[in-house]
Amino acid sequence: MKTIRLFYRHFNINTTRAGTAKLLKTLRHSLRILHKDNSKKLEWDESLSSGNLIWANGMTKHLDDYSLEERQTIFDGIIPRAKLKNESRLKDQRRQLRHKVKKMCDSERKSGNEHAAYLLEKIYLQGHNEKVPETPISHLENLTPPMARHKQKMKTVRKFALLHNRLVGAKPNVNSTYLQEGIFKIPHRWKVDDNTITPEEWLEYTKGCLKHFFPNYPIHALVVHVDERLKNELTGAHCHYFLSGQDSVFGNWDLLKTQIEVVNQFIDSKNRLLIEQKKELEKQGKFEESEKLEDLEELLPENCTLTREQSAIHGERLQRMFYEHINHHFLNPKGLHAEVSSEEERETLEYKKMARQAPSAKSKREYNYESRLIEELKKERLLLEQTAADEKNEIARLVSQREQLTSEITESESIFEWQKSQQQEELEQLQQGNRELRFEGIRLKNFAEKISGKVSEELSSIIRQAYIAVQYQQRGQQHKANDYFIRLTERLENEMDLDIKQIMQSVIDAIESTDLDDSNDTEVTYD
């Protein structure tokens, strides 16, 4: 069983100027009749209003099914009528006329005219809050056979009906309760949605509860609102009731007195049960447990003259009575159990503030649809601001990341360009080296061809001359050696390739630089 809190409040409205003004405001709000005073207030969400229900004139319908004019008719039928001039004198005349019609009824019954007596009863027994219908009067008018002194009696009947109908709905004494407005609601925070308790169930329970405790007091209207919440919610449905303060049987404006009597009966039954429990415990010898039981509650005075403290006690007991009934007949079968707020909860600042504001118009309370909407919009704004800040940080992170990547790309491009230039240089060097190698290869090829051809013959001749020159030099015949060296040098200049010439020249220079003995003058030959 899920434990929840139930919000119940009622307001007894009298016909003083302040009481009437309060009733006009609360009825306009409940029937969704916009007024210049609240046209700019956010009291409900128009897009959700199609779910509102109303019970009036014995029918349950969607409130939107009534046109503005039809809702105004319901409104006009609930608000107090203007006080009739000489109302007290008119009520005395009605009482006298009712007595005459009753005597007619008794007379017709004695004479055996049962049908006439039945019609007369339907006329004079009409409740103080209900108009005399035309149908029984018309049937009585056309009665066959007619009553004795028929025209005279019909004149009295019609005079009574006209006067009674004028007085129906007349305002009570300003100190009496003209109407009681009440509300049953499970606050949003308990998460009881329309799937658990439907708007139709709210309406039917409220009607059944009022008829159970106050059967003689007509219900003017019941209205269930489902549009005083946010679009994403299914909680917060609540039922307003408008209970007449006039007893339909005797015509007395004594709702408060009746409520005190009903509450006293409720407390008296609790007291008797407590007494029986104490007696049973004492009979079993459990005196200590008996003493621990709660004390009997004192009943309230039934003269409707309550002190401020007694009024608070009456309200608290009435609430307990309703809680017990709603739990047993409505909530417990759904797995819910409503408890009265604990003393600690009632002492909180928030609870006290709500209690102080409860009598005020909804548009002036801190806890209403407009304030909840503003609070929700503030939460959405904070969420959007946080989301925007997160997105801004994400954008900054992405910009920083992009800048870092750009820097890395720039650096990579620089490195790539440098590497490219280096590779280009290396390529050019390789190409140059290849060209040089190709040139050297061609040169060596030519050199090889020369060596393999005439060069070999020239080399053989030069070697012979060099040999002879060396021999003369070894013999010390330097002048002859010099002649050969000179001729050899000339041949190198005129006939030999540069590379061979350099080699041969180095050999000749080395030989010429050698100091040898020239004493032997014998002719030298290669053989």
Coordinates of C-alpha atoms in Angstrom, one line a residue:
M1 CA 0.0 0.0 0.0
K2 CA 1.5 3.3 -1.1
T3 CA 1.2 6.1 1.5
I4 CA 0.3 9.5 0.1
R5 CA -1.0 12.9 1.2
L6 CA -4.4 14.2 0.2
F7 CA -5.1 17.9 -0.2
Y8 CA -8.6 18.8 1.1
R9 CA -9.9 22.3 1.8
H10 CA -13.3 23.8 2.1
F11 CA -14.5 27.4 2.4
N12 CA -17.9 28.4 3.8
I13 CA -19.1 31.4 1.8
N14 CA -21.7 33.8 3.1
T15 CA -23.7 36.5 1.3
T16 CA -21.7 39.5 2.5
R17 CA -20.1 41.6 -0.1
A18 CA -16.7 39.9 0.5
G19 CA -18.3 36.4 0.5
T20 CA -20.2 37.1 -2.8
A21 CA -17.1 38.5 -4.4
K22 CA -15.1 35.4 -3.4
L23 CA -17.8 33.1 -4.8
L24 CA -17.9 35.0 -8.1
K25 CA -14.2 34.6 -8.5
T26 CA -14.0 31.0 -7.7
L27 CA -17.0 30.1 -9.9
R28 CA -15.5 32.0 -12.9
H29 CA -12.3 30.1 -12.3
S30 CA -14.0 26.7 -12.0
L31 CA -16.3 27.2 -15.0
R32 CA -13.5 28.7 -17.1
I33 CA -15.3 32.0 -17.6
L34 CA -12.7 34.7 -18.2
H35 CA -13.1 38.0 -16.5
K36 CA -11.3 41.3 -17.0
D37 CA -9.7 40.8 -13.6
N38 CA -8.1 37.5 -14.5
S39 CA -7.8 37.6 -18.3
K40 CA -4.1 38.2 -18.1
K41 CA -3.4 35.6 -15.5
L42 CA -2.1 32.2 -16.4
E43 CA -4.4 29.9 -14.3
W44 CA -4.6 27.0 -16.7
D45 CA -3.4 25.6 -20.0
E46 CA -6.0 26.1 -22.7
S47 CA -4.6 23.2 -24.8
L48 CA -5.5 20.8 -21.9
S49 CA -8.9 22.2 -21.1
S50 CA -10.8 19.6 -23.3
G51 CA -10.2 17.1 -20.5
N52 CA -12.2 19.1 -17.8
L53 CA -15.4 17.6 -16.6
I54 CA -18.5 19.1 -15.0
W55 CA -21.5 17.5 -13.2
A56 CA -24.5 19.9 -13.2
N57 CA -28.3 19.4 -13.4
G58 CA -27.8 15.7 -12.9
M59 CA -25.5 15.2 -16.0
T60 CA -21.8 14.7 -16.4
K61 CA -20.3 16.3 -19.5
H62 CA -17.0 17.8 -20.7
L63 CA -16.8 21.4 -19.7
D64 CA -15.9 22.4 -23.2
D65 CA -19.2 20.9 -24.4
Y66 CA -21.0 23.8 -22.8
S67 CA -21.0 27.1 -24.6
L68 CA -20.0 30.2 -22.8
E69 CA -23.7 31.1 -22.6
E70 CA -24.6 27.7 -21.1
R71 CA -21.8 28.0 -18.5
Q72 CA -23.0 31.5 -17.7
T73 CA -26.5 30.0 -17.0
I74 CA -24.9 27.5 -14.6
F75 CA -23.0 30.4 -13.0
D76 CA -26.2 32.5 -12.6
G77 CA -28.0 29.5 -11.1
I78 CA -25.4 29.2 -8.3
I79 CA -24.7 32.7 -7.2
P80 CA -27.0 34.2 -4.7
R81 CA -30.0 36.2 -6.0
A82 CA -30.5 39.8 -5.0
K83 CA -32.4 40.1 -1.7
L84 CA -36.1 40.4 -2.2
K85 CA -37.8 43.5 -0.8
N86 CA -39.9 42.6 2.2
E87 CA -38.6 39.1 2.1
S88 CA -39.5 38.2 5.7
R89 CA -43.2 39.3 5.0
L90 CA -43.2 37.2 1.8
K91 CA -41.9 34.1 3.6
D92 CA -44.7 34.5 6.2
Q93 CA -47.3 34.7 3.4
R94 CA -45.8 31.6 1.8
R95 CA -46.0 29.7 5.1
Q96 CA -49.7 30.7 5.4
L97 CA -50.5 29.7 1.8
R98 CA -48.7 26.4 2.2
H99 CA -50.9 25.7 5.3
K100 CA -54.0 26.4 3.2
V101 CA -52.9 24.1 0.4
K102 CA -52.2 21.4 3.0
K103 CA -55.7 21.8 4.4
M104 CA -57.1 21.4 0.8
C105 CA -55.1 18.2 0.4
D106 CA -56.5 16.8 3.7
S107 CA -60.0 17.8 2.7
E108 CA -59.8 16.1 -0.7
R109 CA -58.4 12.9 0.8
K110 CA -61.2 12.8 3.3
S111 CA -63.7 13.2 0.5
G112 CA -62.1 10.4 -1.4
N113 CA -60.5 12.5 -4.2
E114 CA -57.2 10.8 -3.9
H115 CA -55.8 12.0 -7.2
A116 CA -56.4 15.6 -6.3
A117 CA -54.8 15.1 -2.9
Y118 CA -51.7 13.5 -4.6
L119 CA -51.3 16.5 -6.9
L120 CA -51.7 19.0 -4.0
E121 CA -49.0 17.1 -2.1
K122 CA -46.6 17.4 -5.0
I123 CA -47.2 21.2 -4.9
Y124 CA -47.0 22.1 -1.2
L125 CA -44.3 19.5 -0.2
Q126 CA -41.9 21.0 -2.8
G127 CA -38.5 21.7 -1.1
H128 CA -37.5 25.2 -0.2
N129 CA -34.7 25.0 -2.7
E130 CA -36.8 23.7 -5.6
K131 CA -39.4 25.5 -7.7
V132 CA -43.0 24.2 -7.9
P133 CA -43.3 22.7 -11.4
E134 CA -46.1 23.7 -13.7
T135 CA -47.2 20.1 -14.5
P136 CA -49.1 19.2 -11.3
I137 CA -50.8 22.6 -11.4
S138 CA -52.0 22.1 -15.0
H139 CA -53.3 18.6 -14.1
L140 CA -55.1 19.9 -11.1
E141 CA -56.6 22.7 -13.2
N142 CA -58.0 20.2 -15.7
L143 CA -59.1 17.7 -13.0
T144 CA -62.3 15.8 -13.7
P145 CA -64.4 16.0 -11.7
P146 CA -63.2 19.4 -10.4
M147 CA -62.7 20.1 -6.7
A148 CA -65.3 21.8 -4.7
R149 CA -64.9 25.6 -5.0
H150 CA -62.4 24.7 -7.7
K151 CA -61.6 28.2 -9.0
Q152 CA -61.1 29.6 -5.5
K153 CA -58.8 26.8 -4.6
M154 CA -56.8 27.0 -7.8
K155 CA -56.3 30.7 -7.2
T156 CA -54.8 29.9 -3.8
V157 CA -52.6 27.1 -5.3
R158 CA -51.3 29.4 -8.0
K159 CA -50.6 32.2 -5.6
F160 CA -48.6 29.8 -3.4
A161 CA -46.6 28.5 -6.3
L162 CA -45.8 32.0 -7.6
L163 CA -44.7 33.2 -4.2
H164 CA -42.7 30.0 -3.5
N165 CA -40.9 30.2 -6.8
R166 CA -39.9 33.8 -6.1
L167 CA -38.4 32.9 -2.8
V168 CA -36.5 29.8 -4.0
G169 CA -32.8 30.7 -3.9
A170 CA -33.3 33.7 -1.8
K171 CA -30.2 34.7 0.1
P172 CA -29.9 33.5 3.7
N173 CA -28.9 35.6 6.7
V174 CA -25.4 37.2 6.0
N175 CA -24.0 35.2 8.9
S176 CA -25.2 31.8 7.5
T177 CA -23.3 29.7 5.0
Y178 CA -24.8 30.2 1.6
L179 CA -22.5 27.8 -0.2
Q180 CA -19.5 25.6 0.6
E181 CA -16.8 25.3 -1.9
G182 CA -14.4 22.4 -1.4
I183 CA -11.5 20.7 -3.3
F184 CA -10.1 17.2 -3.3
K185 CA -6.6 16.8 -4.8
I186 CA -3.5 14.5 -4.6
P187 CA -0.5 16.9 -5.1
H188 CA 1.8 16.3 -8.0
R189 CA 4.7 15.1 -5.9
W190 CA 2.9 11.8 -5.0
K191 CA 2.9 10.8 -8.7
V192 CA -0.7 9.6 -8.8
D193 CA -1.7 10.1 -12.5
D194 CA -4.9 9.9 -14.5
N195 CA -4.3 6.3 -15.3
T196 CA -4.6 5.4 -11.6
I197 CA -7.5 7.7 -10.8
T198 CA -9.4 9.0 -13.8
P199 CA -11.2 12.4 -13.8
E200 CA -14.5 10.5 -14.0
E201 CA -13.6 8.6 -10.8
W202 CA -12.7 11.9 -9.0
L203 CA -16.1 13.3 -9.9
E204 CA -18.1 10.2 -8.9
Y205 CA -16.3 9.8 -5.6
T206 CA -16.7 13.4 -4.6
K207 CA -20.4 13.3 -5.4
G208 CA -20.8 10.0 -3.5
C209 CA -19.0 11.3 -0.4
L210 CA -21.1 14.5 -0.2
K211 CA -24.3 12.6 -0.6
H212 CA -23.2 10.1 2.1
F213 CA -22.5 12.7 4.8
F214 CA -24.9 15.5 3.8
P215 CA -27.8 14.0 1.9
N216 CA -30.2 16.9 2.4
Y217 CA -27.9 19.5 1.0
P218 CA -28.0 19.8 -2.8
I219 CA -24.9 19.8 -4.9
H220 CA -24.9 22.8 -7.3
A221 CA -22.0 21.5 -9.4
L222 CA -18.9 19.4 -9.4
V223 CA -15.9 20.4 -11.7
V224 CA -12.8 18.3 -12.3
H225 CA -9.8 20.2 -13.7
V226 CA -7.0 18.5 -15.6
D227 CA -5.5 21.6 -17.2
E228 CA -3.7 23.2 -14.2
R229 CA -0.6 21.3 -14.9
L230 CA 2.3 21.2 -17.4
K231 CA 2.1 19.5 -20.8
N232 CA 4.4 16.7 -19.8
E233 CA 2.4 15.8 -16.7
L234 CA -0.6 13.4 -16.0
T235 CA -0.8 14.3 -12.3
G236 CA -2.7 17.0 -10.4
A237 CA -6.3 16.3 -11.4
H238 CA -8.6 17.7 -8.7
C239 CA -12.3 18.1 -8.1
H240 CA -14.1 21.3 -6.9
Y241 CA -17.5 20.9 -5.3
F242 CA -20.2 23.6 -4.7
L243 CA -22.5 22.4 -1.9
S244 CA -25.6 24.4 -1.0
G245 CA -25.8 25.7 2.5
Q246 CA -29.6 25.2 2.6
D247 CA -31.4 22.1 3.8
S248 CA -33.7 20.9 1.0
V249 CA -36.2 19.4 3.5
F250 CA -36.8 22.2 5.9
G251 CA -35.3 25.1 4.0
N252 CA -32.9 26.0 6.8
W253 CA -29.5 27.5 6.0
D254 CA -27.7 25.4 8.5
L255 CA -24.9 23.5 6.7
L256 CA -22.3 24.4 9.3
K257 CA -24.6 23.1 12.1
T258 CA -25.2 19.9 10.3
Q259 CA -21.4 19.4 9.6
I260 CA -20.7 19.9 13.3
E261 CA -23.4 17.3 14.1
V262 CA -21.9 14.8 11.6
V263 CA -18.4 15.4 12.9
N264 CA -19.6 14.9 16.5
Q265 CA -21.3 11.6 15.5
F266 CA -18.0 10.6 13.9
I267 CA -16.0 11.5 17.1
D268 CA -18.7 9.9 19.3
S269 CA -18.3 6.6 17.4
K270 CA -14.6 6.8 17.9
N271 CA -15.0 7.5 21.6
R272 CA -17.4 4.5 22.1
L273 CA -14.9 2.2 20.3
L274 CA -12.1 3.5 22.5
I275 CA -14.2 2.9 25.7
E276 CA -14.9 -0.6 24.6
Q277 CA -11.2 -1.2 23.9
K278 CA -10.3 0.1 27.4
K279 CA -13.0 -2.1 29.0
E280 CA -11.7 -5.2 27.2
L281 CA -8.1 -4.5 28.2
E282 CA -9.1 -3.9 31.8
K283 CA -11.2 -7.1 31.8
Q284 CA -8.0 -8.9 30.7
G285 CA -6.0 -7.2 33.5
K286 CA -4.0 -5.1 31.0
F287 CA -4.4 -1.9 32.9
E288 CA -1.1 -0.4 31.7
E289 CA -2.0 -0.9 28.1
S290 CA -5.4 0.5 28.8
E291 CA -3.9 3.7 30.2
K292 CA -1.8 4.1 27.1
L293 CA -4.9 4.5 24.9
E294 CA -5.8 7.9 23.7
D295 CA -8.1 10.1 25.8
L296 CA -11.7 10.6 24.7
E297 CA -12.2 13.6 22.4
E298 CA -14.5 16.4 23.5
L299 CA -17.5 17.0 21.3
L300 CA -18.0 20.4 19.7
P301 CA -21.0 22.7 20.7
E302 CA -23.8 22.3 18.2
N303 CA -25.0 25.9 18.3
C304 CA -22.5 26.9 15.6
T305 CA -20.8 29.3 17.9
L306 CA -17.2 28.1 17.7
T307 CA -14.1 29.8 19.0
R308 CA -11.1 30.0 16.7
E309 CA -9.5 27.0 18.4
Q310 CA -12.8 25.0 18.1
S311 CA -13.1 26.0 14.4
A312 CA -9.6 24.6 13.8
I313 CA -10.5 21.4 15.7
H314 CA -13.7 21.1 13.6
G315 CA -11.8 21.4 10.3
E316 CA -9.2 18.8 11.4
R317 CA -11.9 16.3 12.5
L318 CA -13.9 16.9 9.3
Q319 CA -10.7 16.2 7.4
R320 CA -10.1 13.0 9.3
M321 CA -13.7 11.9 8.7
F322 CA -13.2 12.4 4.9
Y323 CA -9.8 10.7 4.9
E324 CA -11.3 7.6 6.5
H325 CA -14.1 7.5 4.0
I326 CA -11.9 8.1 0.9
N327 CA -9.4 5.5 2.0
H328 CA -12.0 2.8 2.6
H329 CA -14.2 3.5 -0.5
F330 CA -11.8 5.0 -3.0
L331 CA -8.1 4.9 -2.4
N332 CA -7.4 1.6 -0.6
P333 CA -8.9 -0.5 -3.5
K334 CA -6.3 1.2 -5.8
G335 CA -3.4 0.4 -3.5
L336 CA -3.2 3.9 -2.0
H337 CA -3.6 5.2 1.5
A338 CA -3.9 8.9 2.4
E339 CA -2.6 10.1 5.7
V340 CA -3.0 13.4 7.4
S341 CA 0.2 15.5 7.3
S342 CA 2.3 14.9 10.4
E343 CA 2.9 17.6 13.0
E344 CA 6.4 18.0 11.7
E345 CA 5.1 18.6 8.2
R346 CA 2.5 21.1 9.4
E347 CA 5.2 23.0 11.2
T348 CA 7.3 23.5 8.1
L349 CA 7.5 27.1 6.7
E350 CA 6.3 25.9 3.3
Y351 CA 3.2 24.2 4.8
K352 CA 2.3 27.2 6.9
K353 CA 2.7 29.5 3.9
M354 CA 0.4 27.3 1.8
A355 CA -2.2 27.2 4.6
R356 CA -2.1 31.0 4.9
Q357 CA -2.5 31.5 1.1
A358 CA -5.3 28.8 0.8
P359 CA -8.2 31.3 1.3
S360 CA -6.8 33.7 -1.3
A361 CA -7.7 33.6 -5.0
K362 CA -5.6 31.1 -7.0
S363 CA -4.0 33.8 -9.0
K364 CA -2.6 35.4 -5.8
R365 CA -1.2 32.2 -4.3
E366 CA 2.4 31.4 -4.5
Y367 CA 1.6 27.7 -5.3
N368 CA -0.6 27.8 -8.5
Y369 CA -0.4 26.9 -12.1
E370 CA 1.3 30.2 -13.1
S371 CA 4.0 29.8 -10.4
R372 CA 4.6 26.2 -11.4
L373 CA 4.8 27.1 -15.0
I374 CA 7.3 29.9 -14.2
E375 CA 9.3 27.5 -12.1
E376 CA 9.3 24.9 -14.9
L377 CA 10.3 27.6 -17.4
K378 CA 13.1 28.6 -15.1
K379 CA 14.3 25.0 -14.9
E380 CA 14.1 24.8 -18.7
R381 CA 16.0 28.0 -19.0
L382 CA 18.7 26.8 -16.6
L383 CA 18.9 23.5 -18.6
L384 CA 19.1 25.5 -21.9
E385 CA 21.7 27.8 -20.4
Q386 CA 23.7 24.7 -19.1
T387 CA 23.3 23.0 -22.5
A388 CA 24.4 26.3 -24.3
A389 CA 27.4 26.5 -21.9
D390 CA 28.3 22.9 -22.6
E391 CA 27.9 23.4 -26.3
K392 CA 30.0 26.6 -26.1
N393 CA 32.7 24.7 -24.2
E394 CA 32.5 21.9 -26.8
I395 CA 32.7 24.4 -29.6
A396 CA 35.8 26.0 -27.9
R397 CA 37.3 22.5 -27.5
L398 CA 36.6 21.8 -31.2
V399 CA 38.1 25.2 -32.2
S400 CA 41.2 24.5 -30.1
Q401 CA 41.4 21.0 -31.6
R402 CA 41.0 22.4 -35.1
E403 CA 43.7 25.1 -34.4
Q404 CA 46.0 22.3 -33.0
L405 CA 45.3 20.2 -36.1
T406 CA 45.9 23.2 -38.3
S407 CA 49.2 23.9 -36.6
E408 CA 50.1 20.2 -36.9
I409 CA 49.1 20.2 -40.6
T410 CA 51.1 23.4 -41.2
E411 CA 54.1 21.9 -39.4
S412 CA 53.7 18.7 -41.3
E413 CA 53.4 20.7 -44.6
S414 CA 56.6 22.6 -43.7
I415 CA 58.4 19.3 -42.9
F416 CA 57.0 17.8 -46.1
E417 CA 58.2 20.8 -48.1
W418 CA 61.7 20.6 -46.5
Q419 CA 61.8 16.9 -47.1
K420 CA 60.6 17.5 -50.6
S421 CA 63.3 20.1 -51.2
Q422 CA 65.9 17.8 -49.7
Q423 CA 64.7 14.9 -51.8
Q424 CA 64.8 17.2 -54.8
E425 CA 68.4 18.2 -54.1
E426 CA 69.3 14.5 -53.6
L427 CA 67.5 13.7 -56.8
E428 CA 69.4 16.4 -58.6
Q429 CA 72.7 15.2 -57.1
L430 CA 71.8 11.7 -58.1
Q431 CA 70.9 12.8 -61.6
Q432 CA 74.2 14.8 -61.8
G433 CA 76.1 11.8 -60.5
N434 CA 74.4 9.6 -63.1
R435 CA 75.3 12.0 -65.8
E436 CA 78.9 12.1 -64.6
L437 CA 78.9 8.3 -64.4
R438 CA 77.5 8.0 -67.9
F439 CA 80.1 10.5 -69.1
E440 CA 82.9 8.6 -67.3
G441 CA 81.5 5.3 -68.7
I442 CA 81.7 6.7 -72.2
R443 CA 85.2 8.0 -71.5
L444 CA 86.4 4.7 -70.1
K445 CA 84.8 2.9 -73.0
N446 CA 86.7 5.2 -75.5
F447 CA 89.8 4.7 -73.4
A448 CA 89.4 1.0 -73.5
E449 CA 88.9 1.1 -77.3
K450 CA 92.1 3.1 -77.6
I451 CA 94.0 0.7 -75.5
S452 CA 92.8 -2.2 -77.5
G453 CA 93.8 -0.5 -80.8
K454 CA 96.5 1.9 -81.8
V455 CA 97.3 2.9 -78.2
S456 CA 98.8 -0.4 -77.5
E457 CA 101.3 0.1 -80.4
E458 CA 102.1 3.6 -79.3
L459 CA 102.6 2.4 -75.8
S460 CA 105.0 -0.3 -77.0
S461 CA 107.0 2.3 -78.9
I462 CA 107.0 4.7 -76.0
I463 CA 108.0 2.0 -73.6
R464 CA 110.9 1.1 -75.9
Q465 CA 112.1 4.7 -76.0
A466 CA 111.7 5.0 -72.3
Y467 CA 113.7 1.8 -71.8
I468 CA 116.5 3.1 -74.0
A469 CA 116.5 6.4 -72.2
V470 CA 116.7 4.7 -68.9
Q471 CA 119.6 2.5 -70.1
Y472 CA 121.5 5.5 -71.3
Q473 CA 120.8 7.1 -68.0
Q474 CA 122.0 4.1 -66.1
R475 CA 125.2 4.1 -68.1
G476 CA 125.8 7.6 -67.3
Q477 CA 125.3 8.9 -70.9
Q478 CA 122.9 11.6 -69.8
H479 CA 122.9 13.6 -72.9
K480 CA 121.7 10.6 -74.9
A481 CA 119.1 9.8 -72.3
N482 CA 117.9 13.4 -72.5
D483 CA 117.5 13.2 -76.2
Y484 CA 115.2 10.2 -75.8
F485 CA 113.3 11.9 -73.0
I486 CA 112.7 15.0 -75.1
R487 CA 111.4 13.0 -78.1
L488 CA 109.3 10.9 -75.7
T489 CA 107.8 14.1 -74.2
E490 CA 107.0 15.5 -77.7
R491 CA 105.2 12.2 -78.6
L492 CA 103.2 12.5 -75.4
E493 CA 102.2 16.0 -76.2
N494 CA 101.2 15.3 -79.8
E495 CA 99.9 11.7 -79.8
M496 CA 98.9 10.4 -76.4
D497 CA 95.6 10.7 -74.4
L498 CA 95.8 13.1 -71.5
D499 CA 95.3 10.5 -68.9
I500 CA 98.1 8.2 -70.2
K501 CA 100.2 11.2 -70.8
Q502 CA 100.0 12.2 -67.1
I503 CA 101.0 8.7 -66.1
M504 CA 103.9 8.5 -68.5
Q505 CA 105.0 12.0 -67.7
S506 CA 105.2 11.1 -64.0
V507 CA 107.4 8.1 -64.9
I508 CA 109.7 10.2 -67.1
D509 CA 110.0 12.9 -64.4
A510 CA 110.9 10.3 -61.9
I511 CA 113.5 8.8 -64.2
E512 CA 115.0 12.1 -65.1
S513 CA 115.3 13.1 -61.5
T514 CA 117.6 10.0 -60.8
D515 CA 121.3 10.9 -60.8
L516 CA 123.2 8.1 -62.5
D517 CA 126.9 7.6 -63.7
D518 CA 127.5 8.5 -67.4
S519 CA 131.0 6.9 -67.9
N520 CA 129.9 4.1 -70.3
D521 CA 129.4 5.4 -73.8
T522 CA 128.1 2.2 -75.4
E523 CA 125.2 2.4 -77.7
V524 CA 121.9 1.1 -76.1
T525 CA 119.3 -1.1 -77.9
Y526 CA 115.9 -2.5 -76.8
D527 CA 117.0 -6.0 -77.6

